[in-house]
PDB file of C-alpha atoms in Angstrom:
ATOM      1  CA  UNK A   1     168.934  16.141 159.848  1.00 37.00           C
ATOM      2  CA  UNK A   2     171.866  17.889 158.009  1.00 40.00           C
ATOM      3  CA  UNK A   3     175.590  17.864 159.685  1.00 45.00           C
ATOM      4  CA  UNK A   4     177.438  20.871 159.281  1.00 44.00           C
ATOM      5  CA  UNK A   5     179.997  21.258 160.896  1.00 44.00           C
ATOM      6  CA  UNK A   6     182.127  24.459 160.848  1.00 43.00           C
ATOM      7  CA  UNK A   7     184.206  24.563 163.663  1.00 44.00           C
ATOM      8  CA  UNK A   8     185.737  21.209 163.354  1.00 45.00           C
ATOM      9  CA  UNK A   9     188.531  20.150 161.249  1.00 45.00           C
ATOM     10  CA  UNK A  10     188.725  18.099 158.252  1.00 46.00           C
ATOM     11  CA  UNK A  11     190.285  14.727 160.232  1.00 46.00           C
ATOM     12  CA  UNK A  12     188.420  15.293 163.673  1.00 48.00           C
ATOM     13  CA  UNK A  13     186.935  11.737 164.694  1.00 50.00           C
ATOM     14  CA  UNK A  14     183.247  13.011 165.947  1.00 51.00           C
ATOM     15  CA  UNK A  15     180.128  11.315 166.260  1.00 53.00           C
ATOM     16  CA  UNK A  16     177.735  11.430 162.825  1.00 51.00           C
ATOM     17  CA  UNK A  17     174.205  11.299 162.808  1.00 64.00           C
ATOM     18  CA  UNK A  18     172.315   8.186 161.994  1.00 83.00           C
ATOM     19  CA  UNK A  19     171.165   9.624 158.712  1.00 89.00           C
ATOM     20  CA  UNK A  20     173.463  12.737 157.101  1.00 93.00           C
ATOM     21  CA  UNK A  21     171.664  14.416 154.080  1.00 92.00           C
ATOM     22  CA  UNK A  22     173.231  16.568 151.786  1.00 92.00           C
ATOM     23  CA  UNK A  23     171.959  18.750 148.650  1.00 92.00           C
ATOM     24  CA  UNK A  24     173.623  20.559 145.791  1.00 91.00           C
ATOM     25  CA  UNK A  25     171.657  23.255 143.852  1.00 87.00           C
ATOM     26  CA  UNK A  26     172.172  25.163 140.690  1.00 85.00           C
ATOM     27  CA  UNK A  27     170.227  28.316 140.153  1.00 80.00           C
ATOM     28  CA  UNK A  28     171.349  28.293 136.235  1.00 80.00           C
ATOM     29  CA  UNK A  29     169.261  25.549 135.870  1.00 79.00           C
ATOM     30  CA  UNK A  30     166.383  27.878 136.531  1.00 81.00           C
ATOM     31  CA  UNK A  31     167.188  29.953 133.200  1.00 83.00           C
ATOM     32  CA  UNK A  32     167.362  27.162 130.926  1.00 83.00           C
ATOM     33  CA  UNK A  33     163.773  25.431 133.141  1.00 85.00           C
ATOM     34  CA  UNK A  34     162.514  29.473 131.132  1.00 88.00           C
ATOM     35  CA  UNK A  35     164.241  28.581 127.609  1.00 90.00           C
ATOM     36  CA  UNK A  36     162.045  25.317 127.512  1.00 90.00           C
ATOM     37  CA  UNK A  37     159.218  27.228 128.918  1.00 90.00           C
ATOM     38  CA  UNK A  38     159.355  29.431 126.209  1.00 92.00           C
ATOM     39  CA  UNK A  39     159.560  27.201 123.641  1.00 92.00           C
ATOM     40  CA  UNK A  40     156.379  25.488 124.446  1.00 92.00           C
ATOM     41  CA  UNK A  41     154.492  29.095 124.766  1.00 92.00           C
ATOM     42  CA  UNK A  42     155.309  29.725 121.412  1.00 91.00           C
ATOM     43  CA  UNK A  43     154.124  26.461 119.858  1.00 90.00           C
ATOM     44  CA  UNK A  44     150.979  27.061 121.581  1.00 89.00           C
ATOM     45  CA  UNK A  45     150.964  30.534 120.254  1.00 88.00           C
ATOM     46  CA  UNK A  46     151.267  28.861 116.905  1.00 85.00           C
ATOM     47  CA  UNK A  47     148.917  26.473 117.172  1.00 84.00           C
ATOM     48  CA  UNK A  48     146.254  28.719 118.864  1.00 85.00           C
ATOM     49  CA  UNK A  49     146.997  32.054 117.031  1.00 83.00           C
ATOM     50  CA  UNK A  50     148.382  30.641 113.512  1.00 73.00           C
ATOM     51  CA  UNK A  51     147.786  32.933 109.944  1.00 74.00           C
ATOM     52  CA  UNK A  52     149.811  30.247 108.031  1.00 72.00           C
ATOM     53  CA  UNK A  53     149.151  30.519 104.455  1.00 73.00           C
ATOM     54  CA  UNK A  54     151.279  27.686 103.311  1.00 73.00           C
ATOM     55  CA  UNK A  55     149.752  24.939 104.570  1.00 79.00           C
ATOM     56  CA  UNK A  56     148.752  22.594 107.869  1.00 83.00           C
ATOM     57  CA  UNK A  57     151.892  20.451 107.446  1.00 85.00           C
ATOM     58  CA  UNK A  58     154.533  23.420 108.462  1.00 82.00           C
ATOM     59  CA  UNK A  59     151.915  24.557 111.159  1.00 84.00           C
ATOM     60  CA  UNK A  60     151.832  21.134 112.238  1.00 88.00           C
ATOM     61  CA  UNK A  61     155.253  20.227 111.749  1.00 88.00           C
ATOM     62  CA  UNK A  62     156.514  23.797 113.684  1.00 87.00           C
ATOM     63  CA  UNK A  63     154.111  23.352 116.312  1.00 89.00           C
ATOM     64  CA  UNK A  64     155.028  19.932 117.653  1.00 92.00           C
ATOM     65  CA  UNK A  65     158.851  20.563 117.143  1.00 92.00           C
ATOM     66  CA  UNK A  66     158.280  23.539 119.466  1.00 92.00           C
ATOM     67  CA  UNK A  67     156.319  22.017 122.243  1.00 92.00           C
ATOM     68  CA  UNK A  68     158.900  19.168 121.961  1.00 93.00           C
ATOM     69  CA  UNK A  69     161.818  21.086 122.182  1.00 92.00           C
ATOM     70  CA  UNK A  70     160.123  23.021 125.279  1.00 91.00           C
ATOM     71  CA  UNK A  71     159.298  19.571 127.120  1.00 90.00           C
ATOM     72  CA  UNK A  72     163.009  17.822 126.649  1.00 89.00           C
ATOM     73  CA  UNK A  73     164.684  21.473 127.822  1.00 87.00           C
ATOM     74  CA  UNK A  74     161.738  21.932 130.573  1.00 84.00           C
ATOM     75  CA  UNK A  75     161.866  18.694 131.888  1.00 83.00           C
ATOM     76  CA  UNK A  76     165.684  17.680 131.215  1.00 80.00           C
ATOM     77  CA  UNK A  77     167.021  20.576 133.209  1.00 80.00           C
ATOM     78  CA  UNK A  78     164.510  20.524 136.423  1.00 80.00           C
ATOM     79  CA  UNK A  79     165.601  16.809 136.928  1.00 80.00           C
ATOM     80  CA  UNK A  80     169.046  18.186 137.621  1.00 82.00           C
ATOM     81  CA  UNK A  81     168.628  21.409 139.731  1.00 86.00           C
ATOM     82  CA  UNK A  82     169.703  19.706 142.376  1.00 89.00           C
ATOM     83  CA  UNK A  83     170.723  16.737 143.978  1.00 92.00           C
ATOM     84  CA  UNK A  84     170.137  15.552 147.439  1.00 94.00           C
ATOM     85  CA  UNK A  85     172.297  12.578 149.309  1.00 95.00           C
ATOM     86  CA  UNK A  86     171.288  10.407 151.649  1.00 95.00           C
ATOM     87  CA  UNK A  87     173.596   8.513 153.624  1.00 95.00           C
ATOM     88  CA  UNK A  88     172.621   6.073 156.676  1.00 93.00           C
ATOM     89  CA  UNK A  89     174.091   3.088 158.010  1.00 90.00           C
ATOM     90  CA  UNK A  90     173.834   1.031 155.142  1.00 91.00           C
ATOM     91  CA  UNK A  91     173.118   3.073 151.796  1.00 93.00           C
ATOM     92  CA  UNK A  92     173.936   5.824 150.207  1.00 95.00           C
ATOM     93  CA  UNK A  93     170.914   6.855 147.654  1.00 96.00           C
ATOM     94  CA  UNK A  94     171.434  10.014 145.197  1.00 95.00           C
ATOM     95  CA  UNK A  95     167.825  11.276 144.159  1.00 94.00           C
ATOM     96  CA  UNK A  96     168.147  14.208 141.210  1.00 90.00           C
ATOM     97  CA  UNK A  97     165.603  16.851 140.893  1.00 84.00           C
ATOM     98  CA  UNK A  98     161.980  17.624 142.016  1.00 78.00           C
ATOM     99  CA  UNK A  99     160.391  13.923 141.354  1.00 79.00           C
ATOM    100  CA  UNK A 100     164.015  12.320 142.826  1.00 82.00           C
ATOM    101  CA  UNK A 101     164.057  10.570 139.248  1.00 84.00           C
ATOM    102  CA  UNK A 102     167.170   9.346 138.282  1.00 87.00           C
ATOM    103  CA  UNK A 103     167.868   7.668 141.703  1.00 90.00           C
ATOM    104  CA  UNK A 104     170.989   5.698 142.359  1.00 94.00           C
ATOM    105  CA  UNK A 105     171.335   3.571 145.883  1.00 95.00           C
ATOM    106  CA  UNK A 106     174.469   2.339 146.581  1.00 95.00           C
ATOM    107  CA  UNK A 107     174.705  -0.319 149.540  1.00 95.00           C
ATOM    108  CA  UNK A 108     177.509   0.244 151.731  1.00 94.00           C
ATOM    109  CA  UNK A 109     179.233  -2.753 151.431  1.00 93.00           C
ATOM    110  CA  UNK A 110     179.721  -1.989 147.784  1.00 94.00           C
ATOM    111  CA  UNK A 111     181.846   1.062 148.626  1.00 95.00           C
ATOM    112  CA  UNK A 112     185.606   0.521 149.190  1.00 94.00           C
ATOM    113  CA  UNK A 113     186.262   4.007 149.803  1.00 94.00           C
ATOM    114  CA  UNK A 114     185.121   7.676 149.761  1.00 96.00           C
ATOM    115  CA  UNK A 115     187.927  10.790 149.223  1.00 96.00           C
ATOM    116  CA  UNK A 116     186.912  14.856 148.771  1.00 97.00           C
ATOM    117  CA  UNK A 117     187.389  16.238 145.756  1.00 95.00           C
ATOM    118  CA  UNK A 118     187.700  20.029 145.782  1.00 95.00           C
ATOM    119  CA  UNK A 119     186.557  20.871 142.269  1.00 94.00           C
ATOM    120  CA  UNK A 120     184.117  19.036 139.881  1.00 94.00           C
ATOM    121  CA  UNK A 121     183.173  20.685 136.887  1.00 92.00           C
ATOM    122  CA  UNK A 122     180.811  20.002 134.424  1.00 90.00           C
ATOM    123  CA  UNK A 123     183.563  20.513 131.789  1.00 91.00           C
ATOM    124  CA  UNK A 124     185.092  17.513 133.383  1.00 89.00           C
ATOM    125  CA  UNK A 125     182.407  15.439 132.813  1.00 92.00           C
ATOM    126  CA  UNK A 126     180.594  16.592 129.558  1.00 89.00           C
ATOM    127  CA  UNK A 127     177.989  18.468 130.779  1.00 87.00           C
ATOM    128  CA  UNK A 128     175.586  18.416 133.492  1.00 85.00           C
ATOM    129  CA  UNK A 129     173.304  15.734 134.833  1.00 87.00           C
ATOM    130  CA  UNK A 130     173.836  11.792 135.208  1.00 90.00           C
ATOM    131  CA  UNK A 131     177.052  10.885 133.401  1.00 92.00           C
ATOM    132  CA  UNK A 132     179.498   8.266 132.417  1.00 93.00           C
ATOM    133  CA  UNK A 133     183.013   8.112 130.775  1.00 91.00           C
ATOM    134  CA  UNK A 134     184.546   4.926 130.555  1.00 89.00           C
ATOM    135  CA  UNK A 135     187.837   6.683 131.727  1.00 85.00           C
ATOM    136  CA  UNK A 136     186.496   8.069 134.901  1.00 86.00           C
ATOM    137  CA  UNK A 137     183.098   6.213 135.913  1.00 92.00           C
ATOM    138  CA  UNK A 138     179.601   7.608 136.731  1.00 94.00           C
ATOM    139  CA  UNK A 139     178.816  11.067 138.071  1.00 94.00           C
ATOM    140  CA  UNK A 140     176.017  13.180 139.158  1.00 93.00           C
ATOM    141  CA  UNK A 141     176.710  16.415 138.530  1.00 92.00           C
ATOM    142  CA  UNK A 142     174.782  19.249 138.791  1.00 91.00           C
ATOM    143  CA  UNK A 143     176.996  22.625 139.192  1.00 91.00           C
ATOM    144  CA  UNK A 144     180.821  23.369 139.848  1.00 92.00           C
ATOM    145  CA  UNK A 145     182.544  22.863 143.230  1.00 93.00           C
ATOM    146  CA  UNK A 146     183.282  20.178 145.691  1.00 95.00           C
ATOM    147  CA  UNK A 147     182.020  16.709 145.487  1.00 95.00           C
ATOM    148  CA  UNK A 148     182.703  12.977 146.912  1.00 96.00           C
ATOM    149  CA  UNK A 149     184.454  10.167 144.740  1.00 96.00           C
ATOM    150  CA  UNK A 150     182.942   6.604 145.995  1.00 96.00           C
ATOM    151  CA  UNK A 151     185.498   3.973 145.263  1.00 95.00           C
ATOM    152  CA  UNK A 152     182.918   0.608 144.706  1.00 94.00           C
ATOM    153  CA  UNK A 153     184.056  -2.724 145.045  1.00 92.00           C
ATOM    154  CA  UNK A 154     183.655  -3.759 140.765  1.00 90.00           C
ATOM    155  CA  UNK A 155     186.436  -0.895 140.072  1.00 91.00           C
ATOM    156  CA  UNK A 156     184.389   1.843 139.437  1.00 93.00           C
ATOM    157  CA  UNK A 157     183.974   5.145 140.824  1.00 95.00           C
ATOM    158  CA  UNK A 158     180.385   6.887 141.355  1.00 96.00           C
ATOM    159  CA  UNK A 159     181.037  11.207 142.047  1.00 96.00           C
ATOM    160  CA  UNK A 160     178.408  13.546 143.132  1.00 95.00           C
ATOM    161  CA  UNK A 161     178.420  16.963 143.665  1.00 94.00           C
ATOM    162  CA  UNK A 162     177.074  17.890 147.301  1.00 95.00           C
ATOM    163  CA  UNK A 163     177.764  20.687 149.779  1.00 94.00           C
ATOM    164  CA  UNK A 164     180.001  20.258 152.781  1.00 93.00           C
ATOM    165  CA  UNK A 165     181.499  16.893 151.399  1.00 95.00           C
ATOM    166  CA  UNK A 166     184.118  16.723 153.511  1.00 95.00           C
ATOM    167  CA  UNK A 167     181.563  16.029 156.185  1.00 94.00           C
ATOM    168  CA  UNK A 168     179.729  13.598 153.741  1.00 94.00           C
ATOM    169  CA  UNK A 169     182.859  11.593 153.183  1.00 95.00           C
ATOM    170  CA  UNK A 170     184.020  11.658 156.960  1.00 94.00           C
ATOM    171  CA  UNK A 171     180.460  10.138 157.274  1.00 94.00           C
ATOM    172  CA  UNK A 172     181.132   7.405 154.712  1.00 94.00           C
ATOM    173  CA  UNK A 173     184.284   6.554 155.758  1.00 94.00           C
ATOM    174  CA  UNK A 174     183.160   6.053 159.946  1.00 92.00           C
ATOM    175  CA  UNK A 175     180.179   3.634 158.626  1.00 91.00           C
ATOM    176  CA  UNK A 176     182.539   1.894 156.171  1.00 90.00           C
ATOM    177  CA  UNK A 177     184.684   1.319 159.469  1.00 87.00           C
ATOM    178  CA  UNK A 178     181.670  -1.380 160.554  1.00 81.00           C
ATOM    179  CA  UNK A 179     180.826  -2.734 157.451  1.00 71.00           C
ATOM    180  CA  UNK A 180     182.137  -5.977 156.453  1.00 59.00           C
ATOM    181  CA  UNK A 181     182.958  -5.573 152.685  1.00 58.00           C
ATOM    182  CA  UNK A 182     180.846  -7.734 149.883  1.00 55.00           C
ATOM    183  CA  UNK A 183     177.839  -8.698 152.168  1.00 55.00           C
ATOM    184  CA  UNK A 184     174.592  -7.540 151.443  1.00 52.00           C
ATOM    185  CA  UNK A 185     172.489  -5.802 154.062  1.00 50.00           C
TER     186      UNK A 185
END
């Protein structure tokens, strides 16, 4: 069940679902999914098709540095094509990619706060993917635009990039309303 609301404004007080799921995709992703793709075609070219004269150990040596190369771009850019939140009444859970792998939940009670942010870039954060920087916390970020910013209870601050956040952190903030902070559910 998704809640998008376009008609309402920003600091309307309306009922939210029981569970409000929310996805960000990048289409990029996609191209680089090909580079990867392409590197592992042509170390199985090489190893299938090879007229080396020099030797096994540069056949060897070129063919597994290929298929490598095309299984850490192949496999590190489909775990971040997209994102999807889940938020019910007492987690939050961030599953990247196809498999959901890497998966963060976050209980409620941990969460001090939630506030919109317009404009997340990668640039911001080093790249994309799962990041940290000691300066500004953890983020998942897998394309430009607007995001949330959890506040947690340690100090930290855990950002993801999701469409419609504004309803996302509207959510958050009516469940945080009935939580009683630092208790586990």
């Amino acid at each position: 069940m998704r809640d998008h609301p376009h008609d309402r404004s920003p600091d309307e007080d309306a009922p939210h679902p029981d569970v409000w799921t929310g996805r960000a995709t990048n289409r990029v992703q996609w191209l680089l999914a090909l580079v990867g793709a392409a590197c592992m075609a042509l170390g199985i070219e090489l190893a299938v098709d090879s007229a080396w004269s020099a030797g096994v150990a540069p056949l060897v040596m070129s063919v597994v540095g290929c298929i490598a190369a095309g299984l850490l771009v192949l496999f590190g850019t489909l775990a971040f094509v997209h994102v999807d939140l889940r938020l019910d009444k007492e987690c939050l859970e961030v599953r990247c990619g196809h498999m959901g792998v890497p998966r963060r939940r976050i209980p409620l009670s941990h969460v001090v706060g939630a506030d919109f942010t317009p404009q997340i870039t990668p640039r911001h954060w080093g790249g994309w993917g799962y990041r940290w920087r000691p300066e500004k916390g953890t983020a998942v970020v897998v394309r430009r635009g607007e995001g949330i910013v959890l506040r947690l209870w340690d100090g930290h601050t855990f950002t993801i990039t999701v469409d419609n956040a504004e309803s996302a952190v509207r959510a958050i903030r009516e469940r945080l309303r009935t939580i009683t902070p630092g208790t586990a559910h």
